[in-house]
Amino acid sequence: MSADAPGRGDGVNTERPEPLRDLDWPPERARAFTGKVADLYGDLLERLPEMPVGRDWRRAEVREALARPVPEDPMPEDELIEYLRELAFRWSGYLGHPRFYAYISGAGTVPGAAADLLAAGINMNVGGWHLSPSASEVERHLTEWFASVFGLPEGAGGLLTSGGAMATFVGLKVARDRRAGWDVRTRGVAAGPPLAVYLSTETHVVSDRAIDMLGLGLDALRRIPVDDGYRMRVDLLREAIRRDVADGRRPVAVVATAGTVATGAIDPLPEIADVCAEEGVWLHVDGAYGGPAVLADDLRPLFAGIERADSIAFDPHKWLYTPLSGGCLLVRDLAHLRESFDAEASYVHQDRERTDRGQDLGRLGPQFSRSFWALKVWVSLLAHGRRAYAARISHDAALARYLGARVEEREDFELATPVNLSICCFRYVPPDLGGGPEREPYLSMLNERLMTELQLDGRVYCSNAVLGDRFVLRVCIVNFRTEAEDLDALLDVAAEIGARLDAELRPASLGEGVA
Ligand SMILES: *Cc1c(COP(=O)(O)O)cnc(C)c1O
């Protein structure tokens, strides 16, 4: 070191620092604190069914309650626990409430929540195998098991992702790299003919975004119309691919959905797989919602053909009920992931003498550092067993069919589309409503208002779908706390609020109304 190097004789303090342990709580204190947090969780589970499922939150009041200045000194522990209690009980969304059946929201397994605490406590980095031997091998084992459940061949595997959006991105990245026909990783998308990706008008918007993020541009998107069951029209898919080929475009992937977000429709997988095989196009199946239903014997046949996919995205945090967040991407050949994502970094030394170590998962996907997402999924499977999952997934679908039947029985509701998987779409229709051109627009407006009022009411919580021009209410059951009585309550509350809104809003041209 030269004489003028920093730290030498220029007034910089080089004394031996005393230990500074403020950030490291002794094990006894750690145990006590996490115990108190676990008690909060227990209290929440106890009170959840009696709590309102939704409230009319105002940003100002939430901020006022929670947005404190960062303290200079430690907040007293009791005060901190009280703060967390208030956050948990007063100012949160309760997706695990028995009467929450909106969007596609898993309830959050109890063993999964506990596993997340342990995963954070061990604090492994799944990016490197030597930093996470247990996590890496559990994730490998879990993803191989999932691949086998979907019927993918030996050599298939994948990785956990933050959710379905990232799983779709990873799947389409591999599709682009393998099917473009040139080395896109090196030369970029502009080095060849324009690429095209095919999906249906019902495909989740995360595929659009993936195509944008992959540099293909939204113009690469081919939105294939659906049949009256909201399934992709395979004849139109084939036509679109042939037209693009004739025009000098290169079709790289079809995104087929197994369980669409609006109605739970499953695209015709065997026919789409045939088209993909004939045309040399990658088949990505978006099973973010529906995928886990392959575990249920009665639903499995609906997914025939999924085993022919080149990649499958699905979300443990939806129909495997594990706590947010965690998605999964599977590929038919695990080597393809590495070919699409691998990057050498000199600061992560690879000891090539050690052949008894495993794959660094950080080289298989877009993330470098990553936590042990697989643990909450794996521990949930261990704690509950496969059979309980299969039974509950079937039960969710049975509940959706039950709701559909109750809707059809009633005079004041109308089923909007047949029940698929665990989704039921329906709308409130005042029994004495008149006909004419104003009827449909009025019903959409009424149901839109109804959905908003239901979400604010606090007794039940559903969301909506837009089917053609119709705005409809939508229930999706991926919640192991929901039972038939919770669905009965939904119809009762919706009828009550619907009648009140109808009395306020109905135009004279559609009749008198009941109120
Ligand atoms: C939920 C969903 C997605 C998006 O997944 P996230 O986990 O929310 O990122 C994509 N596709 C379908 C069909 C979905 O249901």
Coordinates of C-alpha atoms and ligand atoms in Angstrom, one line a residue:
M1 CA 0.0 0.0 0.0
S2 CA 1.4 3.4 -0.9
A3 CA 2.0 6.0 1.8
D4 CA -0.9 8.2 0.7
A5 CA -3.5 5.4 0.5
P6 CA -6.7 6.2 2.4
G7 CA -6.6 5.2 6.0
R8 CA -3.0 6.1 6.6
G9 CA -1.9 9.2 8.6
D10 CA -4.6 11.5 7.1
G11 CA -6.8 11.7 10.2
V12 CA -9.1 8.8 9.3
N13 CA -10.0 6.8 12.3
T14 CA -8.5 3.3 12.1
E15 CA -9.2 2.2 15.7
R16 CA -10.6 -1.2 16.4
P17 CA -14.4 -0.8 16.5
E18 CA -16.2 -2.0 19.5
P19 CA -19.0 -4.5 18.8
L20 CA -22.3 -2.9 17.8
R21 CA -25.2 -5.3 18.3
D22 CA -28.3 -3.1 18.1
L23 CA -29.6 -4.8 14.9
D24 CA -29.0 -8.3 16.2
W25 CA -31.7 -9.3 18.7
P26 CA -30.6 -12.1 21.0
P27 CA -32.4 -15.4 20.3
E28 CA -34.6 -15.0 23.4
R29 CA -35.9 -11.6 22.2
A30 CA -36.3 -12.9 18.6
R31 CA -38.4 -15.8 20.0
A32 CA -40.5 -13.5 22.0
F33 CA -41.1 -11.1 19.2
T34 CA -41.9 -13.6 16.5
G35 CA -44.2 -15.3 19.1
K36 CA -46.1 -12.1 19.5
V37 CA -46.4 -11.8 15.7
A38 CA -47.6 -15.4 15.5
D39 CA -50.2 -14.5 18.2
L40 CA -51.5 -11.7 16.0
Y41 CA -51.8 -14.2 13.1
G42 CA -53.7 -16.6 15.4
D43 CA -56.0 -13.8 16.5
L44 CA -56.6 -12.8 12.9
L45 CA -57.6 -16.4 12.0
E46 CA -59.9 -16.5 14.9
R47 CA -61.7 -13.2 14.1
L48 CA -61.6 -13.3 10.3
P49 CA -65.1 -14.8 9.8
E50 CA -66.7 -12.1 11.9
M51 CA -64.7 -9.2 10.3
P52 CA -66.1 -7.2 7.4
V53 CA -64.7 -8.6 4.2
G54 CA -64.5 -5.2 2.6
R55 CA -64.7 -1.6 3.6
D56 CA -64.9 1.8 2.0
W57 CA -61.3 2.6 2.5
R58 CA -60.1 6.2 2.1
R59 CA -56.5 6.9 1.2
A60 CA -56.2 9.8 3.6
E61 CA -57.4 7.7 6.6
V62 CA -55.1 4.8 5.8
R63 CA -52.2 7.1 5.5
E64 CA -53.0 8.9 8.6
A65 CA -53.1 5.7 10.6
L66 CA -50.0 4.1 9.1
A67 CA -47.6 6.5 7.5
R68 CA -45.5 7.5 10.5
P69 CA -42.1 9.2 10.3
V70 CA -39.2 6.8 10.5
P71 CA -38.2 7.0 14.2
E72 CA -34.6 7.9 15.1
D73 CA -34.8 5.5 18.0
P74 CA -36.5 2.1 18.4
M75 CA -40.2 2.1 18.7
P76 CA -41.1 0.4 22.0
E77 CA -41.9 -3.2 21.3
D78 CA -45.4 -3.2 22.7
E79 CA -46.2 -0.1 20.7
L80 CA -44.9 -1.8 17.5
I81 CA -47.0 -4.9 18.1
E82 CA -50.0 -2.6 18.6
Y83 CA -49.2 -0.8 15.4
L84 CA -49.0 -4.2 13.6
R85 CA -52.3 -5.2 15.2
E86 CA -54.0 -2.2 13.9
L87 CA -52.5 -2.6 10.4
A88 CA -53.6 -6.3 10.4
F89 CA -57.1 -5.8 11.7
R90 CA -58.2 -2.4 10.5
W91 CA -56.4 -1.4 7.4
S92 CA -55.9 -4.6 5.4
G93 CA -57.6 -6.5 2.6
Y94 CA -58.8 -10.0 3.7
L95 CA -58.5 -12.3 0.7
G96 CA -58.7 -15.3 3.0
H97 CA -62.1 -14.3 4.4
P98 CA -64.7 -17.0 3.7
R99 CA -66.8 -14.5 1.8
F100 CA -64.0 -13.2 -0.4
Y101 CA -64.5 -14.8 -3.9
A102 CA -63.4 -12.0 -6.1
Y103 CA -60.7 -12.0 -8.8
I104 CA -58.6 -15.2 -8.3
S105 CA -57.3 -15.0 -4.8
G106 CA -56.0 -18.0 -2.9
A107 CA -56.9 -17.9 0.8
G108 CA -53.3 -18.5 2.0
T109 CA -52.4 -21.8 3.6
V110 CA -51.6 -21.8 7.3
P111 CA -48.5 -24.0 7.0
G112 CA -47.5 -21.8 4.1
A113 CA -47.5 -18.7 6.2
A114 CA -45.5 -20.4 8.9
A115 CA -43.0 -21.7 6.3
D116 CA -42.6 -18.2 5.0
L117 CA -41.4 -17.0 8.4
L118 CA -38.9 -19.8 8.5
A119 CA -37.7 -19.2 5.0
A120 CA -37.1 -15.5 5.8
G121 CA -35.4 -16.6 9.1
I122 CA -32.9 -18.9 7.4
N123 CA -32.5 -16.3 4.7
M124 CA -31.1 -18.4 1.9
N125 CA -30.4 -17.0 -1.6
V126 CA -31.8 -19.5 -4.2
G127 CA -29.7 -17.7 -6.9
G128 CA -26.7 -19.9 -5.9
W129 CA -26.8 -23.6 -5.1
H130 CA -24.0 -23.3 -2.5
L131 CA -26.0 -20.6 -0.8
S132 CA -29.1 -22.6 -0.7
P133 CA -28.6 -26.4 -0.9
S134 CA -31.9 -27.2 0.8
A135 CA -33.9 -24.5 -1.0
S136 CA -32.4 -25.4 -4.4
E137 CA -33.1 -29.1 -4.1
V138 CA -36.6 -28.6 -2.7
E139 CA -37.4 -26.3 -5.6
R140 CA -36.0 -28.7 -8.1
H141 CA -37.9 -31.6 -6.6
L142 CA -41.1 -29.6 -6.3
T143 CA -41.0 -28.4 -9.9
E144 CA -40.2 -31.8 -11.2
W145 CA -43.2 -33.2 -9.3
F146 CA -45.4 -30.5 -10.8
A147 CA -44.1 -31.3 -14.3
S148 CA -45.0 -35.0 -13.7
V149 CA -48.4 -34.0 -12.5
F150 CA -49.0 -32.1 -15.7
G151 CA -47.8 -35.2 -17.6
L152 CA -44.6 -33.5 -19.0
P153 CA -41.8 -36.0 -19.8
E154 CA -38.6 -36.8 -17.9
G155 CA -36.2 -33.9 -18.2
A156 CA -38.9 -31.3 -17.7
G157 CA -38.7 -28.9 -14.8
G158 CA -38.9 -25.3 -14.0
L159 CA -38.6 -22.6 -11.5
L160 CA -40.7 -20.6 -9.1
T161 CA -41.5 -17.1 -10.0
S162 CA -43.1 -14.1 -8.4
G163 CA -46.4 -15.0 -10.0
G164 CA -48.2 -15.8 -13.3
A165 CA -47.0 -12.6 -15.0
M166 CA -43.4 -13.5 -14.6
A167 CA -44.0 -17.2 -15.3
T168 CA -45.5 -16.2 -18.6
F169 CA -42.7 -13.8 -19.4
V170 CA -40.1 -16.6 -18.8
G171 CA -42.1 -19.1 -20.9
L172 CA -42.4 -16.6 -23.8
K173 CA -38.7 -15.6 -23.6
V174 CA -37.7 -19.3 -24.1
A175 CA -40.3 -19.5 -26.9
R176 CA -38.8 -16.5 -28.6
D177 CA -35.2 -17.7 -28.3
R178 CA -36.0 -21.2 -29.5
R179 CA -38.4 -20.5 -32.3
A180 CA -37.3 -17.2 -33.9
G181 CA -34.8 -19.0 -36.0
W182 CA -31.7 -16.9 -35.2
D183 CA -29.7 -16.1 -32.1
V184 CA -32.0 -13.4 -30.7
R185 CA -30.1 -13.2 -27.4
T186 CA -27.0 -12.0 -29.3
R187 CA -28.5 -10.3 -32.3
G188 CA -31.8 -9.0 -31.0
V189 CA -35.3 -9.2 -32.4
A190 CA -34.5 -6.8 -35.3
A191 CA -32.1 -9.3 -36.9
G192 CA -34.7 -11.3 -38.6
P193 CA -38.3 -11.2 -39.9
P194 CA -41.0 -9.8 -37.6
L195 CA -42.2 -12.4 -35.0
A196 CA -45.8 -13.2 -34.1
V197 CA -47.5 -14.6 -31.0
Y198 CA -51.0 -15.9 -31.0
L199 CA -53.5 -15.7 -28.2
S200 CA -57.2 -15.4 -27.8
T201 CA -59.3 -12.4 -27.0
E202 CA -59.8 -13.9 -23.5
T203 CA -56.1 -14.2 -22.7
H204 CA -54.8 -12.5 -19.6
V205 CA -53.1 -9.2 -20.2
V206 CA -49.8 -10.4 -18.8
S207 CA -49.1 -12.1 -22.1
D208 CA -49.5 -8.7 -23.9
R209 CA -47.0 -7.2 -21.4
A210 CA -44.5 -10.1 -21.8
I211 CA -44.6 -9.6 -25.6
D212 CA -43.8 -5.9 -25.0
M213 CA -41.0 -6.7 -22.5
L214 CA -39.5 -9.2 -25.0
G215 CA -39.1 -6.4 -27.5
L216 CA -41.5 -8.0 -30.0
G217 CA -43.9 -5.0 -29.9
L218 CA -47.6 -5.3 -29.4
D219 CA -48.0 -5.5 -33.2
A220 CA -46.6 -9.0 -32.9
L221 CA -49.8 -10.0 -31.1
R222 CA -52.5 -11.9 -32.9
R223 CA -55.7 -11.9 -31.0
I224 CA -57.7 -14.9 -32.2
P225 CA -61.5 -14.7 -31.6
V226 CA -63.3 -17.2 -29.3
D227 CA -66.3 -19.4 -29.8
D228 CA -69.4 -19.0 -27.7
G229 CA -67.8 -20.9 -24.8
Y230 CA -64.9 -18.3 -24.8
R231 CA -62.4 -20.8 -26.2
M232 CA -59.9 -20.0 -28.9
R233 CA -61.2 -20.7 -32.4
V234 CA -58.6 -23.2 -33.7
D235 CA -59.7 -22.8 -37.3
L236 CA -59.0 -19.0 -37.1
L237 CA -55.7 -19.7 -35.3
R238 CA -54.5 -21.9 -38.2
E239 CA -55.6 -19.3 -40.7
A240 CA -53.8 -16.5 -38.9
I241 CA -50.6 -18.5 -38.7
R242 CA -50.7 -19.4 -42.4
R243 CA -51.4 -15.8 -43.4
D244 CA -48.5 -14.6 -41.3
V245 CA -46.1 -17.1 -42.8
A246 CA -47.3 -16.1 -46.3
D247 CA -46.6 -12.5 -45.4
G248 CA -43.1 -13.3 -44.3
R249 CA -43.7 -13.1 -40.5
R250 CA -42.4 -15.8 -38.2
P251 CA -44.9 -17.4 -35.8
V252 CA -43.1 -18.2 -32.6
A253 CA -45.7 -19.1 -30.0
V254 CA -49.3 -19.8 -29.2
V255 CA -50.5 -18.9 -25.7
A256 CA -53.4 -21.3 -24.9
T257 CA -55.2 -20.6 -21.7
A258 CA -56.3 -23.4 -19.4
G259 CA -58.8 -21.5 -17.2
T260 CA -59.4 -18.0 -18.5
V261 CA -59.5 -15.3 -16.0
A262 CA -63.1 -14.1 -16.9
T263 CA -65.0 -17.4 -17.3
G264 CA -62.6 -20.3 -16.6
A265 CA -62.8 -21.5 -20.2
I266 CA -60.1 -24.0 -21.3
D267 CA -58.9 -23.5 -24.9
P268 CA -59.0 -26.7 -27.0
L269 CA -55.6 -27.9 -26.0
P270 CA -55.3 -31.0 -28.2
E271 CA -56.3 -29.2 -31.4
I272 CA -54.0 -26.2 -30.6
A273 CA -51.2 -28.7 -29.9
D274 CA -51.7 -30.2 -33.3
V275 CA -51.5 -26.8 -35.0
C276 CA -48.4 -26.0 -33.1
A277 CA -46.8 -29.3 -34.0
E278 CA -47.7 -28.8 -37.7
E279 CA -46.4 -25.3 -37.9
G280 CA -43.4 -25.7 -35.6
V281 CA -44.7 -23.1 -33.1
W282 CA -44.1 -23.1 -29.4
L283 CA -47.1 -24.0 -27.2
H284 CA -47.2 -22.1 -24.0
V285 CA -50.2 -22.9 -21.7
D286 CA -51.3 -20.2 -19.3
G287 CA -52.7 -22.3 -16.4
A288 CA -52.1 -19.5 -13.9
Y289 CA -55.6 -20.0 -12.5
G290 CA -56.7 -23.4 -13.8
G291 CA -53.5 -25.4 -13.8
P292 CA -53.7 -26.9 -10.3
A293 CA -57.0 -28.4 -11.1
V294 CA -55.1 -31.3 -12.8
L295 CA -54.8 -32.6 -9.2
A296 CA -58.5 -33.2 -9.0
D297 CA -59.7 -36.5 -10.6
D298 CA -63.0 -35.1 -11.8
L299 CA -61.4 -32.0 -13.4
R300 CA -58.3 -33.6 -14.9
P301 CA -59.9 -34.8 -18.1
L302 CA -60.7 -31.1 -19.0
F303 CA -56.9 -30.6 -19.3
A304 CA -56.2 -33.3 -21.8
G305 CA -53.5 -32.1 -24.1
I306 CA -51.7 -30.0 -21.6
E307 CA -49.0 -32.6 -21.5
R308 CA -48.0 -31.6 -25.0
A309 CA -47.1 -28.0 -24.0
D310 CA -43.6 -26.7 -24.4
S311 CA -44.1 -24.5 -21.3
I312 CA -46.8 -24.2 -18.7
A313 CA -47.3 -21.3 -16.3
F314 CA -49.4 -21.7 -13.2
D315 CA -49.8 -20.0 -9.8
P316 CA -49.5 -21.9 -6.5
H317 CA -50.8 -18.6 -4.9
K318 CA -54.2 -19.1 -6.7
W319 CA -55.6 -22.6 -6.7
L320 CA -52.9 -24.2 -4.5
Y321 CA -53.9 -21.6 -2.0
T322 CA -50.4 -20.7 -0.9
P323 CA -49.7 -17.2 0.5
L324 CA -48.8 -14.6 -2.1
S325 CA -46.7 -14.6 -3.9
G326 CA -45.5 -17.5 -5.9
G327 CA -46.0 -18.6 -9.5
C328 CA -44.3 -21.4 -11.4
L329 CA -43.0 -21.9 -14.9
L330 CA -42.4 -25.4 -16.3
V331 CA -40.6 -26.2 -19.5
R332 CA -40.6 -29.5 -21.4
D333 CA -36.8 -29.5 -21.3
L334 CA -35.1 -27.8 -18.4
A335 CA -32.0 -27.2 -20.5
H336 CA -33.9 -24.6 -22.5
L337 CA -34.3 -22.3 -19.5
R338 CA -30.6 -22.2 -19.0
E339 CA -29.9 -21.6 -22.7
S340 CA -32.3 -18.6 -22.5
F341 CA -31.1 -17.1 -19.2
D342 CA -27.6 -18.2 -18.4
A343 CA -25.0 -15.5 -17.9
E344 CA -21.4 -15.8 -16.5
A345 CA -20.4 -13.5 -13.7
S346 CA -16.7 -13.4 -12.6
Y347 CA -17.7 -12.4 -9.1
V348 CA -19.7 -15.6 -8.7
H349 CA -17.0 -18.2 -8.9
Q350 CA -17.9 -21.6 -10.3
D351 CA -15.8 -24.3 -8.7
R352 CA -15.7 -26.7 -11.7
E353 CA -13.9 -29.4 -9.7
R354 CA -17.0 -29.9 -7.5
T355 CA -19.3 -32.0 -9.6
D356 CA -21.4 -33.0 -6.6
R357 CA -23.2 -29.7 -6.4
G358 CA -26.4 -28.7 -8.1
Q359 CA -27.7 -26.2 -10.6
D360 CA -27.6 -22.5 -9.6
L361 CA -31.3 -21.5 -10.0
G362 CA -30.2 -17.9 -10.6
R363 CA -28.9 -19.1 -14.0
L364 CA -32.3 -20.4 -15.1
G365 CA -34.4 -17.3 -14.9
P366 CA -34.4 -13.5 -14.9
Q367 CA -33.8 -13.0 -11.2
F368 CA -30.4 -13.2 -9.6
S369 CA -31.1 -13.2 -5.8
R370 CA -34.3 -14.8 -4.8
S371 CA -35.8 -16.2 -1.6
F372 CA -37.1 -19.6 -0.8
W373 CA -40.6 -19.3 -2.4
A374 CA -40.8 -23.0 -2.8
L375 CA -40.9 -23.7 1.0
K376 CA -44.4 -22.4 1.6
V377 CA -45.7 -24.5 -1.4
W378 CA -43.8 -27.6 -0.4
V379 CA -44.6 -27.3 3.3
S380 CA -48.3 -26.9 2.5
L381 CA -48.2 -30.0 0.3
L382 CA -46.5 -32.0 3.1
A383 CA -48.8 -30.7 5.8
H384 CA -52.0 -31.3 3.9
G385 CA -51.2 -34.1 1.5
R386 CA -52.1 -34.4 -2.1
R387 CA -55.5 -36.0 -1.4
A388 CA -56.8 -33.0 0.6
Y389 CA -55.8 -30.6 -2.2
A390 CA -57.6 -32.8 -4.8
A391 CA -60.7 -32.9 -2.6
R392 CA -60.8 -29.2 -1.9
I393 CA -60.2 -28.2 -5.6
S394 CA -63.1 -30.5 -6.6
H395 CA -65.1 -28.9 -3.8
D396 CA -64.5 -25.4 -5.0
A397 CA -65.7 -26.4 -8.5
A398 CA -68.8 -28.1 -6.8
L399 CA -69.5 -24.8 -5.0
A400 CA -69.4 -22.8 -8.2
R401 CA -71.8 -25.3 -9.8
Y402 CA -74.1 -25.0 -6.7
L403 CA -74.0 -21.2 -7.0
G404 CA -74.9 -21.5 -10.7
A405 CA -77.9 -23.7 -9.9
R406 CA -79.1 -21.3 -7.2
V407 CA -78.8 -18.4 -9.7
E408 CA -80.8 -20.3 -12.3
E409 CA -83.5 -21.1 -9.7
R410 CA -84.1 -17.5 -8.8
E411 CA -86.2 -15.0 -10.6
D412 CA -83.9 -12.0 -9.9
F413 CA -80.7 -13.5 -11.2
E414 CA -79.5 -14.8 -14.6
L415 CA -76.6 -17.1 -15.3
A416 CA -74.3 -15.3 -17.8
T417 CA -72.3 -18.3 -19.0
P418 CA -72.2 -22.0 -18.0
V419 CA -70.0 -22.5 -14.9
N420 CA -66.4 -23.5 -15.7
L421 CA -64.0 -24.8 -13.1
S422 CA -64.7 -22.7 -10.1
I423 CA -66.0 -19.6 -11.8
C424 CA -69.6 -18.5 -11.9
C425 CA -70.7 -15.4 -13.9
F426 CA -74.2 -14.1 -13.4
R427 CA -76.1 -10.9 -13.1
Y428 CA -78.9 -9.3 -11.2
V429 CA -82.0 -8.8 -13.3
P430 CA -85.0 -7.2 -11.7
P431 CA -87.9 -9.6 -12.4
D432 CA -90.3 -6.9 -13.6
L433 CA -87.8 -5.1 -15.8
G434 CA -89.3 -4.1 -19.2
G435 CA -87.8 -4.9 -22.6
G436 CA -86.6 -2.7 -25.4
P437 CA -83.3 -1.2 -26.6
E438 CA -82.5 0.3 -23.2
R439 CA -82.7 -3.0 -21.3
E440 CA -79.2 -4.3 -21.9
P441 CA -77.3 -1.0 -21.3
Y442 CA -79.3 -0.5 -18.2
L443 CA -78.5 -4.0 -16.9
S444 CA -74.8 -3.5 -17.4
M445 CA -75.0 -0.1 -15.6
L446 CA -77.0 -1.6 -12.8
N447 CA -74.7 -4.5 -12.3
E448 CA -71.6 -2.3 -12.4
R449 CA -73.1 -0.2 -9.6
L450 CA -74.1 -3.3 -7.8
M451 CA -70.6 -4.8 -7.9
T452 CA -69.1 -1.5 -6.5
E453 CA -71.7 -1.4 -3.7
L454 CA -71.1 -5.0 -2.8
Q455 CA -67.4 -4.4 -2.5
L456 CA -68.0 -1.5 -0.1
D457 CA -70.8 -3.2 1.8
G458 CA -68.6 -5.5 3.8
R459 CA -70.8 -8.6 4.0
V460 CA -69.6 -10.3 0.7
Y461 CA -67.0 -9.6 -1.9
C462 CA -67.1 -10.6 -5.6
S463 CA -65.7 -9.0 -8.7
N464 CA -66.9 -8.8 -12.3
A465 CA -66.4 -9.9 -15.9
V466 CA -67.2 -8.1 -19.1
L467 CA -68.7 -10.6 -21.6
G468 CA -69.2 -8.9 -24.9
D469 CA -71.3 -5.9 -23.9
R470 CA -72.5 -7.4 -20.7
F471 CA -71.1 -6.3 -17.3
V472 CA -71.7 -9.3 -15.0
L473 CA -70.9 -10.3 -11.5
R474 CA -68.2 -13.0 -11.1
V475 CA -67.3 -15.4 -8.4
C476 CA -64.1 -17.4 -8.4
I477 CA -63.7 -19.9 -5.6
V478 CA -60.1 -20.6 -4.8
N479 CA -60.7 -20.1 -1.1
F480 CA -60.8 -23.2 1.2
R481 CA -62.8 -21.2 3.7
T482 CA -65.7 -20.5 1.4
E483 CA -68.8 -22.8 1.8
A484 CA -72.3 -22.9 0.4
E485 CA -73.7 -20.6 3.1
D486 CA -71.2 -17.9 2.0
L487 CA -72.6 -18.2 -1.6
D488 CA -76.2 -18.1 -0.4
A489 CA -75.3 -14.9 1.5
L490 CA -73.9 -13.4 -1.7
L491 CA -77.2 -13.9 -3.6
D492 CA -79.2 -12.5 -0.7
V493 CA -77.1 -9.4 -0.2
A494 CA -76.9 -8.8 -4.0
A495 CA -80.6 -9.1 -4.3
E496 CA -81.2 -6.7 -1.5
I497 CA -78.7 -4.1 -2.8
G498 CA -79.7 -4.7 -6.4
A499 CA -83.4 -4.0 -5.6
R500 CA -82.4 -0.8 -3.8
L501 CA -80.3 0.4 -6.7
D502 CA -82.9 -0.5 -9.3
A503 CA -85.5 1.5 -7.4
E504 CA -83.1 4.5 -7.6
L505 CA -81.8 4.1 -11.1
R506 CA -84.4 2.5 -13.4
P507 CA -85.4 4.7 -16.3
A508 CA -89.2 5.1 -16.8
S509 CA -89.0 3.4 -20.2
L510 CA -88.2 0.1 -18.5
G511 CA -91.2 0.0 -16.2
E512 CA -92.0 1.0 -12.7
G513 CA -89.7 -1.0 -10.5
V514 CA -90.7 -2.7 -7.2
A515 CA -89.7 -0.2 -4.5
Ligands
LIG1 C1 -53.8 -14.5 -12.5 C2 -53.6 -14.8 -13.9 C3 -52.4 -14.3 -14.5 C4 -51.4 -13.4 -13.8 O1 -50.8 -14.0 -12.8 P1 -50.2 -13.2 -11.5 O2 -49.9 -14.3 -10.5 O3 -51.3 -12.3 -11.0 O4 -49.0 -12.5 -12.0 C5 -52.2 -14.7 -15.8 N1 -53.0 -15.5 -16.5 C6 -54.2 -16.0 -15.9 C7 -55.1 -16.9 -16.7 C8 -54.5 -15.6 -14.6 O5 -55.6 -16.1 -14.0

